[in-house]
Coordinates of C-alpha atoms and ligand atoms in Angstrom, one line a residue:
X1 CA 36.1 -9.8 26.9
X2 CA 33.7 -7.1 28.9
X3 CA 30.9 -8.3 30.6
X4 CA 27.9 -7.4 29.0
X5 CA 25.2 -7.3 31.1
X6 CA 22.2 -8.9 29.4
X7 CA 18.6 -10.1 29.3
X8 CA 18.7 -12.8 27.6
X9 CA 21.8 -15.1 25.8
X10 CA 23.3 -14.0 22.5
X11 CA 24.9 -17.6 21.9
X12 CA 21.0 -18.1 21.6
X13 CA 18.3 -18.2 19.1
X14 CA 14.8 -17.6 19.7
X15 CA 12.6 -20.4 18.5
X16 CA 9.2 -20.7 19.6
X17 CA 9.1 -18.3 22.4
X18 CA 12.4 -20.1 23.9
X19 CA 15.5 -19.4 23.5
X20 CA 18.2 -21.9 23.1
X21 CA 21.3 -22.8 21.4
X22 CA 21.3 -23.7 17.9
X23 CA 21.6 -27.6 16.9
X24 CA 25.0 -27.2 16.1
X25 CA 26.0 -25.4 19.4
X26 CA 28.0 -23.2 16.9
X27 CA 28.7 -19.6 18.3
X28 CA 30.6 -17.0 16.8
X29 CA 32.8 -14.0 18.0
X30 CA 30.8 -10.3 18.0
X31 CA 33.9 -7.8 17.4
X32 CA 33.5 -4.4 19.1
X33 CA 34.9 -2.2 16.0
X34 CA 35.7 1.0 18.6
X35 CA 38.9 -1.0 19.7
X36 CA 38.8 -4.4 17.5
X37 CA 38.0 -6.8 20.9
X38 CA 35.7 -9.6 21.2
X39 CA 32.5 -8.3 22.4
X40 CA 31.1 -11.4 22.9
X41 CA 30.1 -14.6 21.3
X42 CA 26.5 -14.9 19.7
X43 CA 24.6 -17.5 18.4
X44 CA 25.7 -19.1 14.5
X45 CA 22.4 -20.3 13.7
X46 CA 22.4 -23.1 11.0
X47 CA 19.8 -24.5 8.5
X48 CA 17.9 -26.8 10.9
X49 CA 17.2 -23.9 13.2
X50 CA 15.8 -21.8 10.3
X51 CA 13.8 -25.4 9.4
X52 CA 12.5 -25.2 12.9
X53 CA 12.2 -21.2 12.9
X54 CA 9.8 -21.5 9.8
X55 CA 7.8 -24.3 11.0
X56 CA 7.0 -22.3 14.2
X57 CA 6.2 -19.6 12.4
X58 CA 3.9 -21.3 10.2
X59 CA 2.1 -22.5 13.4
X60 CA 1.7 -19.5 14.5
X61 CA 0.2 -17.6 11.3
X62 CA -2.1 -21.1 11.6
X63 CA -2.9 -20.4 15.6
X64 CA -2.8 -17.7 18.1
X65 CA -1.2 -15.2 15.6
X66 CA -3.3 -15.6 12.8
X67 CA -6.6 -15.2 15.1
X68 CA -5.5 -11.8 16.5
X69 CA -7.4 -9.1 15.6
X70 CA -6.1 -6.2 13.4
X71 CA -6.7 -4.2 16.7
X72 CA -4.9 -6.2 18.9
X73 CA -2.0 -6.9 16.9
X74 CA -1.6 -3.0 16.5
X75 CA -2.1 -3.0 20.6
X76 CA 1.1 -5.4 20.7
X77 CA 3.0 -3.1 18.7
X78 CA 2.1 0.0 20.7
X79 CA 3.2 -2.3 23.7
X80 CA 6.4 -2.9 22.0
X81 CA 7.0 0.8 21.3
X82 CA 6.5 1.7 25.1
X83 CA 8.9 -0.7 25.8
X84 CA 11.6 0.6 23.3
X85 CA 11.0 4.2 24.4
X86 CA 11.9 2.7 28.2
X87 CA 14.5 1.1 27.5
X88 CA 16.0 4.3 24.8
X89 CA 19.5 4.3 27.0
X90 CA 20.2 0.1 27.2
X91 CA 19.8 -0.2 23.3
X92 CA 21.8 3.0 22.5
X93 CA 24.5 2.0 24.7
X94 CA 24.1 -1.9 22.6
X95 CA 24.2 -0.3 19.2
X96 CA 27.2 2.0 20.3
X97 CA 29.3 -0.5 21.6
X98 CA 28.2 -3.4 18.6
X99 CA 28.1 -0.6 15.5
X100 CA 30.3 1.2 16.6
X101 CA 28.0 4.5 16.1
X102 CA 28.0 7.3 18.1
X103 CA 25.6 7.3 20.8
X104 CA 23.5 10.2 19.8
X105 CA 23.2 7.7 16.3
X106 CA 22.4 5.0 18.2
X107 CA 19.8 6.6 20.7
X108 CA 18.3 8.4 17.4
X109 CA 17.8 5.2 15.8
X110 CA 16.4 3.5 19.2
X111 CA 13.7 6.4 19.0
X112 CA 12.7 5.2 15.3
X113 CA 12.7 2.0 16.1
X114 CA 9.8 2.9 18.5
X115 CA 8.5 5.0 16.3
X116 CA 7.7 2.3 13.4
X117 CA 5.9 0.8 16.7
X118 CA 3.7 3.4 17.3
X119 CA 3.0 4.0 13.2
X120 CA 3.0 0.8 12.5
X121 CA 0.5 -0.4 15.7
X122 CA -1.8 2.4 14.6
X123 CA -1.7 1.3 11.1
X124 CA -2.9 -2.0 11.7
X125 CA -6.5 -1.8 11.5
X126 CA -6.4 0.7 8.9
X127 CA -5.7 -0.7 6.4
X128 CA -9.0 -1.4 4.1
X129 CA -10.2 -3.2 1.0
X130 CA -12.2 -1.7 -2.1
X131 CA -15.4 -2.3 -3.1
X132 CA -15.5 -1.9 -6.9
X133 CA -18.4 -1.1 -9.6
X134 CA -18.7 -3.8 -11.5
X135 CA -21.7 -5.6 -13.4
X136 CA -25.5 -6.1 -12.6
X137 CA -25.9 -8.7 -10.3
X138 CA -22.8 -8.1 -8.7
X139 CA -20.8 -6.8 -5.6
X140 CA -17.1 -6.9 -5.9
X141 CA -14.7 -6.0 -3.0
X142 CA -10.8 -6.5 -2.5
X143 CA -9.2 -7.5 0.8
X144 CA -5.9 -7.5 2.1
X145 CA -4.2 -10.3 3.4
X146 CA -1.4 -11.3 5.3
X147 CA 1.6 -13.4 3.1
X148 CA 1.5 -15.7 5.9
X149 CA 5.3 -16.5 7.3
X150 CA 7.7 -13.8 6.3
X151 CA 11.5 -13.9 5.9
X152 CA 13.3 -10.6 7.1
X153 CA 17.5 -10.5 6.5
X154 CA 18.6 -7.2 7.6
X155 CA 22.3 -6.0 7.3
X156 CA 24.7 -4.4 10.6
X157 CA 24.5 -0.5 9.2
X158 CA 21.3 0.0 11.1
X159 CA 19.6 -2.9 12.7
X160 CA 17.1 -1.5 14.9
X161 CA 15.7 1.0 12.0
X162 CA 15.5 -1.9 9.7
X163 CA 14.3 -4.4 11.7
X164 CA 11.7 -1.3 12.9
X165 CA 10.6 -1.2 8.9
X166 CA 10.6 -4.4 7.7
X167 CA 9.4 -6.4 10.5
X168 CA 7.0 -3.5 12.2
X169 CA 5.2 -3.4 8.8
X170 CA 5.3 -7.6 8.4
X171 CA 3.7 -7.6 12.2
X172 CA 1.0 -5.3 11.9
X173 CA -0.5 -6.8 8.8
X174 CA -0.6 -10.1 10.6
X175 CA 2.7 -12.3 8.9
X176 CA 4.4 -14.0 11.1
X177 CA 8.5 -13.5 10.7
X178 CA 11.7 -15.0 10.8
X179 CA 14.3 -13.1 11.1
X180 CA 17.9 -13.1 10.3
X181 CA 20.1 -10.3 11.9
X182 CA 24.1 -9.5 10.6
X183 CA 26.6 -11.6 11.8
X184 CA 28.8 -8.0 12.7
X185 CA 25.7 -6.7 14.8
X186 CA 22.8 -8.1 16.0
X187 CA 22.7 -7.5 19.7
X188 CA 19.9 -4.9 19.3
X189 CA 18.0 -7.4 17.2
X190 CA 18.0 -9.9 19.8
X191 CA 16.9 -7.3 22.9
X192 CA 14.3 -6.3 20.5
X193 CA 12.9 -9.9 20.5
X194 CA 13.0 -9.9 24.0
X195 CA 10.4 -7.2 24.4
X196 CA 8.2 -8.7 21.4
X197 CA 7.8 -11.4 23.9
X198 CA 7.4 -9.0 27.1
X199 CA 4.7 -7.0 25.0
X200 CA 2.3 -9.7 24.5
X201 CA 3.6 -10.8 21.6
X202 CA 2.7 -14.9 20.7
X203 CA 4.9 -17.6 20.3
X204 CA 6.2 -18.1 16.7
X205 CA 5.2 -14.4 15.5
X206 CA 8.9 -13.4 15.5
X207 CA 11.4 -16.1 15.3
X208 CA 15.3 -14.8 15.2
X209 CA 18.1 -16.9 14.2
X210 CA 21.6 -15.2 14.2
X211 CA 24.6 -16.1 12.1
X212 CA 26.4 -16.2 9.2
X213 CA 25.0 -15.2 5.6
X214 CA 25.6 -18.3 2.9
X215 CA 24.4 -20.6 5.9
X216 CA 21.8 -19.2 7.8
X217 CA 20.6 -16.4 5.6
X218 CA 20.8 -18.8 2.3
X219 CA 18.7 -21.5 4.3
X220 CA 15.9 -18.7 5.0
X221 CA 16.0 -17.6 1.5
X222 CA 15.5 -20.4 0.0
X223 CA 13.3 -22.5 2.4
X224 CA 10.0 -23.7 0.9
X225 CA 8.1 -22.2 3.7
X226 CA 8.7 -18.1 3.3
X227 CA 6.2 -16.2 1.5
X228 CA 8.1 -13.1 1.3
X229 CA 11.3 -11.9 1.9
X230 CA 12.8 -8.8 2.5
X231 CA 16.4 -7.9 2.4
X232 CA 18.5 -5.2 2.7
X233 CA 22.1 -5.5 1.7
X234 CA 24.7 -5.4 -1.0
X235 CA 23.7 -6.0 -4.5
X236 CA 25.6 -9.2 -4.6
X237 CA 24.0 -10.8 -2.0
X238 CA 20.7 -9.1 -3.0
X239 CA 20.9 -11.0 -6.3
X240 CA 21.2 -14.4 -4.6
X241 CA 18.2 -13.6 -2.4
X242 CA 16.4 -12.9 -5.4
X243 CA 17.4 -16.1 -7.1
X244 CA 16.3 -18.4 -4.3
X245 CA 13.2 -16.6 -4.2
X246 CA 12.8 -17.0 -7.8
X247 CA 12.7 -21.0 -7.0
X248 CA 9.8 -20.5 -4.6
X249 CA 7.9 -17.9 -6.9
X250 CA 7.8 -15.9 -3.9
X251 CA 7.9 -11.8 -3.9
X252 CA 10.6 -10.1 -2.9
X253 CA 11.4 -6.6 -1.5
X254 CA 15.5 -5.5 -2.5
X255 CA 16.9 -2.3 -0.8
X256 CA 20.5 -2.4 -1.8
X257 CA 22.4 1.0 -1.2
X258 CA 22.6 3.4 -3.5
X259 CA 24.9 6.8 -5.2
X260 CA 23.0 9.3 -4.0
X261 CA 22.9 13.0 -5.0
X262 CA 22.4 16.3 -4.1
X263 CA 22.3 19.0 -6.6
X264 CA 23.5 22.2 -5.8
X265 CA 22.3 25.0 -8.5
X266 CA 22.9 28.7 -8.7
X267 CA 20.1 30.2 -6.6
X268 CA 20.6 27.8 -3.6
X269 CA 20.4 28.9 -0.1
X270 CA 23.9 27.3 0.6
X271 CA 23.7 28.3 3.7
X272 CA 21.1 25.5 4.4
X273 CA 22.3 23.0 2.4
X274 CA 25.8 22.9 4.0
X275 CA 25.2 20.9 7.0
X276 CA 23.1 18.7 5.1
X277 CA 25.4 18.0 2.2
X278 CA 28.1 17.0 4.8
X279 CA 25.9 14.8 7.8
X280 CA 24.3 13.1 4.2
X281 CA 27.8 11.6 3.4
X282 CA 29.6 10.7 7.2
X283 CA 26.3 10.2 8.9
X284 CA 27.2 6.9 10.6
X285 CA 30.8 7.3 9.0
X286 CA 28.9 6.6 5.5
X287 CA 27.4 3.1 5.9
X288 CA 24.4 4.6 5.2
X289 CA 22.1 3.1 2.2
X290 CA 21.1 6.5 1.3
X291 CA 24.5 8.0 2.2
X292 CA 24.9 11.5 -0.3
X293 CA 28.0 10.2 -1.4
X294 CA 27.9 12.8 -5.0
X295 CA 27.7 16.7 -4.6
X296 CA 26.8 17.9 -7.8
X297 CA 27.6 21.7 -7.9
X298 CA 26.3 24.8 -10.7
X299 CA 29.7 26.2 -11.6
X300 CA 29.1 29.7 -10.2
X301 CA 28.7 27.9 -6.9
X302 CA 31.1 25.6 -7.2
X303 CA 34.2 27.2 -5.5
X304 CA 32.2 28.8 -2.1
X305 CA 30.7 25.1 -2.3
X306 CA 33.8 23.3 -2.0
X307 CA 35.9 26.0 0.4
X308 CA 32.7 25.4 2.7
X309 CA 32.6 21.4 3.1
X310 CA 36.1 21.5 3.3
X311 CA 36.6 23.3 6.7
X312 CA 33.5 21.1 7.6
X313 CA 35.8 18.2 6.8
X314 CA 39.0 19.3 8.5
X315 CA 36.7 19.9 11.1
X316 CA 35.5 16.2 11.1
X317 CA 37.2 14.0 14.2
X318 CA 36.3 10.1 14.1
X319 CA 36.2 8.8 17.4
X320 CA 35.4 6.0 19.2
X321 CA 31.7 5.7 19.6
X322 CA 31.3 6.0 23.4
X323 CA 32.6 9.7 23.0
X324 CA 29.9 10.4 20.7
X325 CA 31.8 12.4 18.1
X326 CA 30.6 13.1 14.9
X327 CA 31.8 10.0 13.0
X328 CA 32.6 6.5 15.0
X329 CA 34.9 3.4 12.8
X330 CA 33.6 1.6 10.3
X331 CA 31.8 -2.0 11.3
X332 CA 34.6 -4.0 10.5
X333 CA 38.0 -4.7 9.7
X334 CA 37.0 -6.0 6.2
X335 CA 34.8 -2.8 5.3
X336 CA 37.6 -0.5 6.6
X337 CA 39.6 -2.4 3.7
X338 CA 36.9 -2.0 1.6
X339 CA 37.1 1.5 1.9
X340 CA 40.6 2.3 1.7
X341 CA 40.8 0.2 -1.6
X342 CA 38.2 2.9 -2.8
X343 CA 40.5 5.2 -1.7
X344 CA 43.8 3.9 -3.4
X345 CA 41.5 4.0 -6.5
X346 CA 40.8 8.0 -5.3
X347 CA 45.1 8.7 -5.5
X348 CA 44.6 10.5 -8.7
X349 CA 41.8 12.7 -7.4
X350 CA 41.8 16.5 -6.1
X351 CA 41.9 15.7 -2.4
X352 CA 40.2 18.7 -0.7
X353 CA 40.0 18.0 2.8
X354 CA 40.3 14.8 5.8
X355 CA 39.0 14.5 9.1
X356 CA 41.6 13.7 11.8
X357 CA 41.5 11.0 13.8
X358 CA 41.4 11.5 18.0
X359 CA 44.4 10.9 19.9
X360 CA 42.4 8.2 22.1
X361 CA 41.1 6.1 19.7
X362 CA 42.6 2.1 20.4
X363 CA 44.9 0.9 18.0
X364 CA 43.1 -2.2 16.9
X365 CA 39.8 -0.3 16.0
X366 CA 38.1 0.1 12.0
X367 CA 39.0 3.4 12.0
X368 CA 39.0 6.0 8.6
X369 CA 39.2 9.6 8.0
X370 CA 36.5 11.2 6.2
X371 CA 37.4 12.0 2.7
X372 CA 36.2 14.8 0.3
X373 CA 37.5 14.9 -2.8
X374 CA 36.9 17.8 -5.5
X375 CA 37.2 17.9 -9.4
X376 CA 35.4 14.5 -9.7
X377 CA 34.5 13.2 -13.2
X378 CA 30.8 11.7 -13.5
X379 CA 33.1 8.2 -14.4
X380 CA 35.6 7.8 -12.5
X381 CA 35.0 5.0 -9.8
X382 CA 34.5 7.1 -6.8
X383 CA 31.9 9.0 -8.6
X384 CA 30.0 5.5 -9.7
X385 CA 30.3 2.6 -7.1
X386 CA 29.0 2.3 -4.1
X387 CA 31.7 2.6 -1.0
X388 CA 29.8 2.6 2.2
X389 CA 32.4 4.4 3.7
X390 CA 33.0 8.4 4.9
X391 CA 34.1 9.4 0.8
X392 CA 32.2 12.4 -0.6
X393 CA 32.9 13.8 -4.2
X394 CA 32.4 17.1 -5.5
X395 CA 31.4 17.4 -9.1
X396 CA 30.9 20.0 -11.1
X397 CA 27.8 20.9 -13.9
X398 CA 26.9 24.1 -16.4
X399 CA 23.4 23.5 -17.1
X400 CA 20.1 21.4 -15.9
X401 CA 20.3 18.5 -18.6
X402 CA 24.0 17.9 -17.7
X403 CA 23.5 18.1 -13.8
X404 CA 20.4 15.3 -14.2
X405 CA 22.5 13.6 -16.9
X406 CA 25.3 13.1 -14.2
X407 CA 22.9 12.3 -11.2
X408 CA 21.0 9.6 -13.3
X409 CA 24.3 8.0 -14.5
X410 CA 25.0 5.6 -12.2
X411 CA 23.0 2.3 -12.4
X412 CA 22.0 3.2 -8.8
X413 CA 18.6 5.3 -7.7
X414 CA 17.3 5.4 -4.3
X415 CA 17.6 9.1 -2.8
X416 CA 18.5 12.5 -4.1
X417 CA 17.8 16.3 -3.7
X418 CA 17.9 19.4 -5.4
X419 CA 18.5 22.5 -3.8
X420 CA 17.2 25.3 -5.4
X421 CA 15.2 28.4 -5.2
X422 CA 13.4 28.2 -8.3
X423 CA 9.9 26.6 -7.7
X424 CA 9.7 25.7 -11.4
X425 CA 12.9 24.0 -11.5
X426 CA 12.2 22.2 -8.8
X427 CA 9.1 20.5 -10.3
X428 CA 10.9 19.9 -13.2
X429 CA 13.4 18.4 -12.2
X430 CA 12.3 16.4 -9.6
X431 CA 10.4 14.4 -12.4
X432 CA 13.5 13.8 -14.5
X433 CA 15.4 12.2 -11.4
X434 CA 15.9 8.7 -11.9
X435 CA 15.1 7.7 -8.0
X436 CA 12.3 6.4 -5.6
X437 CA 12.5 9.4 -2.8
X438 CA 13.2 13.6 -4.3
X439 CA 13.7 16.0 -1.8
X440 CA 13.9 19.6 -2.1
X441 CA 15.7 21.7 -0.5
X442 CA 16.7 19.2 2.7
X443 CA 18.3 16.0 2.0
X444 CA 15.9 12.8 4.2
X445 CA 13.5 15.0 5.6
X446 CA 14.6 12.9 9.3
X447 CA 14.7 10.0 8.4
X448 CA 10.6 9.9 8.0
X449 CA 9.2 6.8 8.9
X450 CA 5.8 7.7 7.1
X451 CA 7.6 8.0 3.6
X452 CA 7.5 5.4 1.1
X453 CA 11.2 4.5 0.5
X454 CA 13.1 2.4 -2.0
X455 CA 15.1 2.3 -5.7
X456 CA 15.3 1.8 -8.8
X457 CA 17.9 0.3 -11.3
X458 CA 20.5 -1.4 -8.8
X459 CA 19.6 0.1 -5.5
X460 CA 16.5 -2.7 -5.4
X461 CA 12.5 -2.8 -6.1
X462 CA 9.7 -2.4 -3.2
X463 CA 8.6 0.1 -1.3
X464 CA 9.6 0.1 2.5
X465 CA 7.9 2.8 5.1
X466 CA 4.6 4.3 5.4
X467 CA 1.7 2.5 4.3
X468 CA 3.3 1.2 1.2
X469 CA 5.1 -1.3 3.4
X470 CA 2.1 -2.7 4.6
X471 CA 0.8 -3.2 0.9
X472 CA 4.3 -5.3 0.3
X473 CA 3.6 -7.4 3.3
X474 CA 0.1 -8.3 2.3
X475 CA -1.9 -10.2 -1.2
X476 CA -4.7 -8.7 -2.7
X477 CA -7.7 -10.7 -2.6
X478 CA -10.3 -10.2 -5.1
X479 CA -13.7 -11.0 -3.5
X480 CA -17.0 -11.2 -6.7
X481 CA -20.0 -11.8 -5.0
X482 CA -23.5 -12.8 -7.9
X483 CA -26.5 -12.4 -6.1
X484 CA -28.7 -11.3 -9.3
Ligands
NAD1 P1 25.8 -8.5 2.6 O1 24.7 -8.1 1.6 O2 26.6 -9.7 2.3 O3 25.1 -8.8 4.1 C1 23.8 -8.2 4.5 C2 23.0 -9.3 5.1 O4 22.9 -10.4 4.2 C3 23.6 -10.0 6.4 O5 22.6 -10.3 7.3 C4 24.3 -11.2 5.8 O6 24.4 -12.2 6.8 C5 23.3 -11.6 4.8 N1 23.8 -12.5 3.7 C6 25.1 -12.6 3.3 N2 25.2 -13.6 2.3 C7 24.0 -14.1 2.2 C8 23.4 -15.1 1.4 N3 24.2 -15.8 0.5 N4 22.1 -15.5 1.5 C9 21.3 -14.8 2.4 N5 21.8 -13.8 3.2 C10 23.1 -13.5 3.1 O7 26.6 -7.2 2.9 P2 28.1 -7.1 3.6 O8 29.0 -8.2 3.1 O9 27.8 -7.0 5.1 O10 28.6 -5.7 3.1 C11 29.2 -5.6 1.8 C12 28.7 -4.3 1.1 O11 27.3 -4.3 1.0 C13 29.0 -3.0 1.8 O12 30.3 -2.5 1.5 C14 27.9 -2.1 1.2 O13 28.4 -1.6 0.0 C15 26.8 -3.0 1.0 N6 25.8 -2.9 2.1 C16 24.6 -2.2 1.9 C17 23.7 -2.1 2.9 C18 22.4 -1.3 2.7 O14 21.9 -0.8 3.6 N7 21.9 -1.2 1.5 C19 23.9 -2.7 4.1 C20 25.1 -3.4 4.3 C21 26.0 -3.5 3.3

């Protein structure tokens, strides 16, 4: 096992401004997925330390926290995002090794993290109330108020952009959180507690419990004490989270993945779309929620589309993620299974191009070669489910209806694009598209931390990003003041 060289101790949680080890002294083993070694061993944080994680965090909304000012809560996060933006090289270098993403990924993700900081610690005392006409005698107005303690489960694809957009947004409107990093990854999510406490942040305001999903992540759920949660993961688990919260009558924000498209039609500049249509799909080797895995293509493009991502592909080298290639391995050996079972299911498919994988890359790593595949039907398995995993499909359309009839037809709708010339098919269609974000003519616009983001159908309800985030993380209160 490496020495890692660390601030604070992963077989910790931190409760209360201290860290310690959970009741049960449980730890468990943090698998590098570059080579398949024992990174370390982190914390495997049971119920009674999300009991005690929620009741701090209650005392906190009740105490310090809950008396900071909207200005000085937005001051902490600023604080927070200096910090980040210091420390840009220690945190890539975490994600790399703990992902298993390259390290350009990794120190992009780092510099969002900071960046839902700074938007986030400016948004704070912006966000205002109504006042609204009512009758004689009366002065209405609305305010906005903090949920109170907040539960935050994030998954291992990327930590430190989702703990930047769920718990940034929580922050800034005054919750307090607890939250509950992956049990693959979640070294990132510790070091970025550690600076919540070196910026000024209170006791209590951010609680973090490691560990595993049905124990630690069920107990959050479900405890009596959350007031929101907020989970990002597969739709299985997503259902469960929902159910507990059903119990409490508690709201609930679900970002679960997604089938995302991009529509290629016959007066695209294909030139611009190429890199876009291929980074949409590997970018982080795919385990991405609003990975492009379908590429729907007009017919008269369809041929120069194809020929074109496939030398792109054959192109494609996976490497480990210290040598920063273009794709790292997957997270773990279970999601490289994962994703090869999608890819026994892809043997009767038009196989246009792999990646290749470098000659140095250890043995024992999560390794898989991208994989585009051409000739797709809209139906066939690798065109519908979700595989989280470097697989792109190709699939070709005549006309408008049929190209929006394919890129509505999964039960998925969180991102797409349309790349097209035409200004008036582009309003158009971007109205019949079945999906919380539309972009034309780019696919993410980078990553966009000021865009309201979030699905429909199976890929979850809520709005993350931007200000809309703050409006999840807050209850309207309906003031109705008669003075005659
Ligand atoms: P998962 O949904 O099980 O895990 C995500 C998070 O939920 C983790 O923190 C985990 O500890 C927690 N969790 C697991 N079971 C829980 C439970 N019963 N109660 C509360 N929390 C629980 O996802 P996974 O097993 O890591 O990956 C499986 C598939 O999910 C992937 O192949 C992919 O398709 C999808 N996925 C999507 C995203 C996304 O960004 N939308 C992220 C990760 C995984």
């Amino acid at each position: 096992m490496p020495h890692l060289d660390l601030p604070f101790d992963p077989t910790c949680c931190l409760i209360d401004g201290i860290w310690n080890k959970p009741f049960t002294q449980g730890t468990l083993e943090l698998i590098n997925p570059s080579n398949g070694q024992v990174l370390c061993h982190i914390a495997r944080g049971s119920p009674a330390d999300i009991d005690a994680a929620v009741r701090s965090s209650q005392a906190a909304f009740d105490g310090k926290w809950g008396h900071t000012s909207a200005v000085d809560r937005g001051r902490i996060l600023s604080k927070l995002s200096s910090l980040v933006l210091e420390n840009i090289e220690f945190l890539a270098n975490l994600e790399a090794l703990d992902v298993g993403k390259p390290l350009k990924q990794a120190r992009a993700d780092a510099v969002a993290l900071a960046r839902y900081m700074e938007f986030y610690g400016g948004a704070a005392d912006k966000v205002h109330g109504e006042t609204i006409p009512y009758q004689e005698g009366y002065t209405v107005y609305t305010l906005r108020e903090a949920h109170g303690v907040t539960g935050h489960i994030v998954p291992w694809n990327y930590p430190m952009q989702i703990i930047g957009r769920s718990v940034g947004a929580a922050l800034a409107m005054g919750n307090a959180c607890v939250l509950k990093p992956a049990e693959e990854a979640c070294l990132t999510a510790l070091a970025f507690a550690n600076f919540a406490i070196e910026a000024g942040l209170p006791k209590g305001a951010l609680n973090i419990v490691p560990g595993l999903g049905p124990e630690a992540g069920a107990a959050l759920c479900g405890h009596p004490g959350i007031q929101h949660m907020s989970f990002t993961g597969s739709v299985a688990t997503g259902r469960q989270v929902q159910a507990a919260a059903a119990q409490n009558v508690i709201p609930v924000t679900l970002e679960l993945g997604g089938k995302s498209p991009q529509l290629i039609f016959e007066d695209a500049d294909v030139d611009a779309a190429l890199p876009f249509l291929v980074k949409a799909g590997i970018q982080n080797a795919g385990q991405t929620c609003s990975a492009s895995s379908r590429i729907l293509v007009h017919k008269s493009r369809y041929k120069e589309v194809t020929n074109r991502m496939a030398e792109l592909y054959n192109a494609l080298v996976v490497r480990p993620a210290k040598e920063d290639g273009d794709i790292g391995p997957l997270i773990s050996a279970r999601q490289k299974a994962i994703v090869e079972g999608f890819l026994e299911k892809g043997s009767d498919l038009r196989l246009c191009a792999k990646g290749s994988l470098h000659s140095g890359a250890p043995k024992g790593g999560c390794y898989v070669l991208p994989h585009l595949f051409a000739d797709v039907s809209a139906d066939h398995a690798l065109a519908q489910e979700e595989i989280f995993g470097p697989v792109q499909v190709i699939i070709p359309f005549e006309t408008e209806a049929e190209a929006i009839t394919i890129a509505n037809g999964t039960d998925y709708g969180l991102v797409a694009s349309i790349w097209a010339r035409d200004g008036a098919r582009q309003m158009r269609l971007a109205k019949k598209l079945r999906s919380g974000q539309v972009f034309l003519n780019n696919y993410g616009a980078g990553g966009g931390v000021e865009l309201p983001f979030g699905g429909r159908g199976l890929s979850g309800h809520g709005r993350e990003k931007g200000f809309e985030a703050l409006y999840g993380f807050s209850s309207l209160k309906t003031i109705a003041s008669y003075h005659g």
